[in-house]
Each structure stands twice: as C-alpha cells, then as structure tokens.
Short mmCIF file of C-alpha atoms in Angstrom, two decimals:
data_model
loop_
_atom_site.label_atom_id
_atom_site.label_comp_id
_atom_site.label_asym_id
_atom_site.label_seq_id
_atom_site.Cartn_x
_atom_site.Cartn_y
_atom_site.Cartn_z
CA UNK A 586 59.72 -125.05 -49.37
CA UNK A 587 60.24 -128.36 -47.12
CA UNK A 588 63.68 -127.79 -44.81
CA UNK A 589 65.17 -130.47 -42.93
CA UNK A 590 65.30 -129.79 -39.08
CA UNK A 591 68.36 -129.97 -37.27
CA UNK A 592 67.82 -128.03 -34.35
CA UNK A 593 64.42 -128.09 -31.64
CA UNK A 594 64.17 -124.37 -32.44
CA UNK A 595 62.24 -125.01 -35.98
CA UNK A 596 59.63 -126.72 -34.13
CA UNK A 597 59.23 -124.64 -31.16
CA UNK A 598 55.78 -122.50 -33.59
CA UNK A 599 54.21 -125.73 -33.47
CA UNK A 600 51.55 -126.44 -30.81
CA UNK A 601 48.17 -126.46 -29.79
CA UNK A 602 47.09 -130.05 -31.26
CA UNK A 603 47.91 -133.80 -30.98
CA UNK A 604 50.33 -134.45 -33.87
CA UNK A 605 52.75 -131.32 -32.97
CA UNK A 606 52.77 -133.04 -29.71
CA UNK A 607 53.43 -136.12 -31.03
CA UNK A 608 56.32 -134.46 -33.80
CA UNK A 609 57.93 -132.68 -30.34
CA UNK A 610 58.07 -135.35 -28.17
CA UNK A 611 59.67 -137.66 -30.54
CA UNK A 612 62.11 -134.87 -31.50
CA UNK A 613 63.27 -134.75 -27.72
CA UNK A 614 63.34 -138.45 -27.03
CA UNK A 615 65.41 -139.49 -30.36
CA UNK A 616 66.97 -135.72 -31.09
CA UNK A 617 67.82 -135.06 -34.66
CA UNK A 618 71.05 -137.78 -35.27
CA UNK A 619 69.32 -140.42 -35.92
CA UNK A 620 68.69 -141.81 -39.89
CA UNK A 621 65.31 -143.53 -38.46
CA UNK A 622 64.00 -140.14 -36.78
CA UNK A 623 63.86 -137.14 -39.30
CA UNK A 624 61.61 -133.97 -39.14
CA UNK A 625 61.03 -131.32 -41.91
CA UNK A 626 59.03 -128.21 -41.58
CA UNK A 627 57.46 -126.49 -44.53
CA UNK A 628 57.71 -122.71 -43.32
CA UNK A 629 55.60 -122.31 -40.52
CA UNK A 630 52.58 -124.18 -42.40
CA UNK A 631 53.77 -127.61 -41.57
CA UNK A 632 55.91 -130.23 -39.35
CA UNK A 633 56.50 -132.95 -40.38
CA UNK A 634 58.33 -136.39 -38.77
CA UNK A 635 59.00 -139.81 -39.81
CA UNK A 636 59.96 -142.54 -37.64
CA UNK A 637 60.54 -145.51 -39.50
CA UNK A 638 57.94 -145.81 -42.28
CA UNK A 639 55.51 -143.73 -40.74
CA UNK A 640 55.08 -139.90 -41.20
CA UNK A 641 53.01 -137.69 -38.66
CA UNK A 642 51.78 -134.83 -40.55
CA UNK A 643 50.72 -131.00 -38.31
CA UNK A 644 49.54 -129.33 -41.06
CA UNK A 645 48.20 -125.80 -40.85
CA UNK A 646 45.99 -123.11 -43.33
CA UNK A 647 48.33 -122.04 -45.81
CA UNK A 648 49.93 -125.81 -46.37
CA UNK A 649 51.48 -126.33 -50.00
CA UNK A 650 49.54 -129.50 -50.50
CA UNK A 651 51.04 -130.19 -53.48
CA UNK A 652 54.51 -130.23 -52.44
CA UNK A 653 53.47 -132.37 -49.54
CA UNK A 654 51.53 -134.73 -51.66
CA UNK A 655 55.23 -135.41 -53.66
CA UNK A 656 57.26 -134.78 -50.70
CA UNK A 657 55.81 -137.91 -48.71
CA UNK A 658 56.33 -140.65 -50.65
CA UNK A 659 59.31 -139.46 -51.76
CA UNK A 660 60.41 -139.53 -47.94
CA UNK A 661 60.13 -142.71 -47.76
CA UNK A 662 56.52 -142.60 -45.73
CA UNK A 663 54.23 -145.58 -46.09
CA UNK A 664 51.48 -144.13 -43.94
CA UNK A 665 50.63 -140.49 -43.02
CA UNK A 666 48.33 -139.51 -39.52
CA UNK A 667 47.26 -135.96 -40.00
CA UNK A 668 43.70 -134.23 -39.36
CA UNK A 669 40.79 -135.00 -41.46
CA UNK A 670 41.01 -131.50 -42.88
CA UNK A 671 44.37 -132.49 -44.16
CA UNK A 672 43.35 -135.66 -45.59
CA UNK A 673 40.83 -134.13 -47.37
CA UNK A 674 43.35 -132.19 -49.63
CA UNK A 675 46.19 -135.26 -49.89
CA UNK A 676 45.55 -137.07 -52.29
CA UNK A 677 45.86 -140.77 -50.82
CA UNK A 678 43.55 -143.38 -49.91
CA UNK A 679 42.39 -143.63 -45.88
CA UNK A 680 42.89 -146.32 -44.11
CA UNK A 681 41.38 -145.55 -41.17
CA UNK A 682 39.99 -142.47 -39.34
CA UNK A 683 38.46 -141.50 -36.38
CA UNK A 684 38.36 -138.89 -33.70
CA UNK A 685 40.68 -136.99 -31.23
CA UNK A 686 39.16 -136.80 -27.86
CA UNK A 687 40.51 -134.33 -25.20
CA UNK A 688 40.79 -133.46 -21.51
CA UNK A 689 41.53 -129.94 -19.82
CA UNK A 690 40.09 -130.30 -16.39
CA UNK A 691 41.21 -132.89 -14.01
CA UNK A 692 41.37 -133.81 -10.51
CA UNK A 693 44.51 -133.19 -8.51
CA UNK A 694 46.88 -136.43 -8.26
CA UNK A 695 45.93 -138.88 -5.81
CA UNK A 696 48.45 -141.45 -4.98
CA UNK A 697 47.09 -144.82 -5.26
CA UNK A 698 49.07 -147.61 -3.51
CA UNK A 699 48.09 -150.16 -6.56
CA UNK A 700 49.09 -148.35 -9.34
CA UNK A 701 52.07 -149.03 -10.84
CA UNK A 702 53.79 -146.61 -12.63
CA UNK A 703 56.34 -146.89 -15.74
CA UNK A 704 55.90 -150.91 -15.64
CA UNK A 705 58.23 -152.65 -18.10
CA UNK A 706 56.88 -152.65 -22.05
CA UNK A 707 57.38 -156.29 -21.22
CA UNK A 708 54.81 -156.22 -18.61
CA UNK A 709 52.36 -154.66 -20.40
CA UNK A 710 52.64 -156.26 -23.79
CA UNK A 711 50.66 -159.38 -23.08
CA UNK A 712 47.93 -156.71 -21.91
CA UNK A 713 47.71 -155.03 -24.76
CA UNK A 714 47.65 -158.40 -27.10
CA UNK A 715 44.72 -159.50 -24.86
CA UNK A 716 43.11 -156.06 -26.12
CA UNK A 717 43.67 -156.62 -30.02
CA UNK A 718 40.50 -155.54 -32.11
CA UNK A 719 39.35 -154.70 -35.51
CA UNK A 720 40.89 -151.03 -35.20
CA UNK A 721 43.77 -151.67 -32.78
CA UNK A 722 46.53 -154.01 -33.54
CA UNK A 723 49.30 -154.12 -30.95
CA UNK A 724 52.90 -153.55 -32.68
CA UNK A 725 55.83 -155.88 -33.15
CA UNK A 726 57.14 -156.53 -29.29
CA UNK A 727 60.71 -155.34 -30.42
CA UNK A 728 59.71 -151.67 -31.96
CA UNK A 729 57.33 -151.42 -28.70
CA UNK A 730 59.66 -152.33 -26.35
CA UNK A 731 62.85 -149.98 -27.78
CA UNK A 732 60.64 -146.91 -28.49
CA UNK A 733 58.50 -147.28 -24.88
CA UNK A 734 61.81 -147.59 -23.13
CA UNK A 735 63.55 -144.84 -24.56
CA UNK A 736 60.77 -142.19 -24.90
CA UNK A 737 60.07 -142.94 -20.77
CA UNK A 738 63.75 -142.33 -19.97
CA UNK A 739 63.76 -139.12 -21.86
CA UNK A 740 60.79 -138.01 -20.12
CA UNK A 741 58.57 -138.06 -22.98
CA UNK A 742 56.49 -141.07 -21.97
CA UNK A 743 54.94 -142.31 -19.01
CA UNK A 744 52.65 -145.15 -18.26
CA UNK A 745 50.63 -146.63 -15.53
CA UNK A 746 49.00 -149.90 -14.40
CA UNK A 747 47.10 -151.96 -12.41
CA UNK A 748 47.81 -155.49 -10.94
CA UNK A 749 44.86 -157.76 -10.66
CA UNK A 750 46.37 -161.00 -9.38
CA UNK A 751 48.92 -162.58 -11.16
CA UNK A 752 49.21 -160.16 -13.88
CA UNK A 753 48.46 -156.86 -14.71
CA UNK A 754 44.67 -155.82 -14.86
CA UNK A 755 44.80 -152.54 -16.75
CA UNK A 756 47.14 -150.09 -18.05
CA UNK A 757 47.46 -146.84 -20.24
CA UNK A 758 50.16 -145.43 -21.94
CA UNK A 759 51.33 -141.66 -22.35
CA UNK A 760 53.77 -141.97 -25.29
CA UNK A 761 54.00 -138.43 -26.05
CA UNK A 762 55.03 -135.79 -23.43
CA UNK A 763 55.98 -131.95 -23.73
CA UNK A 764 55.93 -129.01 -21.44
CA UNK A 765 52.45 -128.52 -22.61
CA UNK A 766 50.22 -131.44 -23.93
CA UNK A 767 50.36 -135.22 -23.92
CA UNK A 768 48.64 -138.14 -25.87
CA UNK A 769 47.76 -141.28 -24.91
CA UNK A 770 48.30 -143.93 -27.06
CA UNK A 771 46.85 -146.74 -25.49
CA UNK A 772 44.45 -147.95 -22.66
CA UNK A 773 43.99 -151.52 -22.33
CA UNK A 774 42.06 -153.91 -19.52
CA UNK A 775 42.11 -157.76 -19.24
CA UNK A 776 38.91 -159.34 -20.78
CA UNK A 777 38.55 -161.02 -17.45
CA UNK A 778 38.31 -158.25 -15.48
CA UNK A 779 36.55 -155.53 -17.23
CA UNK A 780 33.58 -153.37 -16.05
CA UNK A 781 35.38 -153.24 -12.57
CA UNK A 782 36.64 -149.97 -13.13
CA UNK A 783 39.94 -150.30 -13.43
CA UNK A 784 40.48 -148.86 -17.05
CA UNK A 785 38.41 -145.63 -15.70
CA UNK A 786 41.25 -145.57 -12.70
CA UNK A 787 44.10 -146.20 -14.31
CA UNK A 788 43.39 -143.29 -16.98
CA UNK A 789 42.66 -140.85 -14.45
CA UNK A 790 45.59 -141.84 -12.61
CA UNK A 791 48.08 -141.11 -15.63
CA UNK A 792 45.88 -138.09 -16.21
CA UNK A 793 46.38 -136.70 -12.99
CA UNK A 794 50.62 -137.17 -12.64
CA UNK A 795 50.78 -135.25 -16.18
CA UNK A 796 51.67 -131.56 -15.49
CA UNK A 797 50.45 -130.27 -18.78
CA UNK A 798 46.87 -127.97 -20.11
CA UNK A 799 46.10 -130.94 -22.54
CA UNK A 800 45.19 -134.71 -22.61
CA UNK A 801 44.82 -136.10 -26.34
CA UNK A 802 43.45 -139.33 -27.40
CA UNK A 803 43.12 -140.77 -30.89
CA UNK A 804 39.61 -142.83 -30.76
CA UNK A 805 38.89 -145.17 -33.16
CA UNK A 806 35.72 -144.98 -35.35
CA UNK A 807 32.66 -146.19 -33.59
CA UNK A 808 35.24 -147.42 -30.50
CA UNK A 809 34.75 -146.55 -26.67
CA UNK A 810 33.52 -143.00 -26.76
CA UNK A 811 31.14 -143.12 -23.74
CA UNK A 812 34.15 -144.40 -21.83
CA UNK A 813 36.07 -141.64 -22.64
CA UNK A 814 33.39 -138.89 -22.32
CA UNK A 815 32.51 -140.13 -19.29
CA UNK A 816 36.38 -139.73 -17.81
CA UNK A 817 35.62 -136.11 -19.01
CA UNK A 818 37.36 -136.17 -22.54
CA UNK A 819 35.31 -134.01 -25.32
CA UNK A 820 35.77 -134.06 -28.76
CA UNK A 821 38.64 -131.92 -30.10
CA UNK A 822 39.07 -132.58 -33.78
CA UNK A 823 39.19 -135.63 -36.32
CA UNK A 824 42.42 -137.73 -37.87
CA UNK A 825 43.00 -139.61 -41.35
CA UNK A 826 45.39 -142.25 -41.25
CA UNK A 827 46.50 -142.10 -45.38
CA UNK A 828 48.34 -145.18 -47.25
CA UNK A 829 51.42 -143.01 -49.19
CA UNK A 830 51.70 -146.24 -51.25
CA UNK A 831 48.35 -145.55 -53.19
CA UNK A 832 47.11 -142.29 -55.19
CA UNK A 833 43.29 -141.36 -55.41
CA UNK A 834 42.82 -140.34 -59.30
CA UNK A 835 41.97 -136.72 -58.60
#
C-alpha cells in the first residue's frame, strides 16, 4: 500500500542509488508542508516524490507495479525518472534514457583561487543556455532560479564555476546533497572555450568539496562518456525517463 510521508523517518531505508538521493535531498530542502513537494513510500519497496509535475521513482525488488502504474498518474505525475529495470515493468512510453555514471575515489580538495563556488543561478543560466542540445534542455529561468537557491541554502546543493573573462567559462551543479551521496545535475562549458580543460576542473573541484562515498551522474544516451570516464566516473546503473500521460498496450 502507497502512504503519504510526513515525517524524514519513512525515508531514512532508502539509499544506496541516485534517485533515493535525489527523493532525500529534496525532502530536506522543501520538508513535507509544501502542496508542490509530496513523497509516498510503498512499504519499504518504493519512494516516491513529486515536485511539480515530475515524479522520481526508487523502486526496489518486491515493487507492486501495478499499484504504481495507477498510482502515478493519478498523482498528478506527467513524467517518471526511475531505473531501466523499473521502466521495464511500468507500463508507459520512454522518453528518454540513458546511463548513471559514478565516482567513489577522489582526490583530496584543493583550493583553487578561480573557482567560484555557489555563483548565483543567475550567473550560470546563460551558461547553461549556451550548452542546450538534443538531450539537454535548460529549464524555465524562474523554476531554476527558486529551486537552485533554496536547495543551496538548505545545504542540499552546491555548485561551482569558472570565470573566463567576462563571463563565466564553466560550471557544474550538485543539486542533490545528503550525508551520503550526491548527483550532479549539470556540467556545462562555453562553446568558446572548450577543450581547455576547464569542464574537467571544475567537476573535480565540486567533486572534491563533497564529503560523501558517492558521486552520481545521469548521462545522456550516446552523450560525453569519455569525459566522464576519464574524470574517473564508471558506470553504475541505467535510467528511463517515462511520459505518465501515455499507456503502452500491454
């Protein structure tokens, strides 16, 4: 049976992967008062937590599917990100997958005079439009900016940059911090500037100043996995991003 959560107790079973971290973190930078922030657990199977329109889905053996598959929509989710494994038994169309990437060992933190940490969202916005692709739209400036803001002052983001002139050069973005695990959302570099090294430095850089075991980052398809394995990330597991608002005929 699905429960709503009140209290950060229900959650505290779920760990170990990218989307409990991601469930966790937002659960300590909105808490549980808010209508646009809502979590749900389904025994000690699943977590579940939808900000907005969009669910995040830690799903373990033993999941009612079923009950998920109506619960969902029903929710109010429009998308779902869970694991490929989880995908496989929902029964909604994919709209996009790809790969979790992660990194254990790390060097110690080395302060680096350029690097600017925990820039303004308004700072690095234009960096990350100058990044769009295929696979990686930037989000509305207004969501960005509120969510950024108030997951860093609750500790459960962090973010660093690089200046290159006039304007910022590179960044990356932690946007999902507990005790134990983070996951970086995005890393972006200035088309002018690339293959200088500054996306590999600002990365290890954020890296470094997180005190947790694990580093998580949600690839894309076909998208920047020599840079990654080559800052020491390894593959961890796979994710499904699912559109609720569709049904496979299974």
């Amino acid at each position: 049976m699905i429960a709503f959560v009140e209290h950060p107790e229900a959650l505290a079973s779920f760990s170990g992967n990218a989307f409990a971290c991601r469930i966790r973190a937002t659960a300590a930078a909105y808490g549980f008062a808010h209508p646009f922030a809502r979590f749900w657990v389904q025994g000690r199977e699943a977590a579940l937590c939808l900000l907005d329109d969009v669910m995040i889905l830690d799903a373990r053996a033993g999941a009612d599917f079923d009950e998920l598959a109506a619960f969902l929509p029903a929710a109010g989710a429009r998308t779902v990100l869970c694991s490929a494994e989880a995908a496989q038994a929902l029964p909604f169309p994919r709209r996009a997958t790809g790969e979790i990437m992660a990194l254990r060992e790390r060097a110690a933190p080395v302060e680096e005079a350029e690097i600017l940490w925990d820039p303004s969202p308004r700072l690095l916005y234009p960096l990350l439009c100058a990044s769009q692709t295929a696979s990686f739209l930037p989000p509305p400036f207004e969501p960005f900016y509120l969510d950024l803001s108030h997951r860093t002052r609750h500790g459960a983001a962090r973010s660093a940059a690089i200046r290159a002139g006039d304007s910022l050069a590179a960044c990356a973005i932690c946007s999902a911090k507990t005790e134990e695990a983070a996951v970086l959302s995005a890393v972006a570099v200035r088309p002018d500037v690339r293959r200088r090294g500054f996306g590999a430095r600002v990365v290890l850089a954020l890296a470094a100043s997180l005190p947790v075991d694990t580093i998580y980052i949600f690839r894309a398809s076909g998208e920047n996995e020599a840079f990654y394995r080559t800052l020491g990330f390894t593959g961890h597991s796979h994710f499904a991003e699912l559109d609720v608002q569709e049904r496979n005929n299974l």
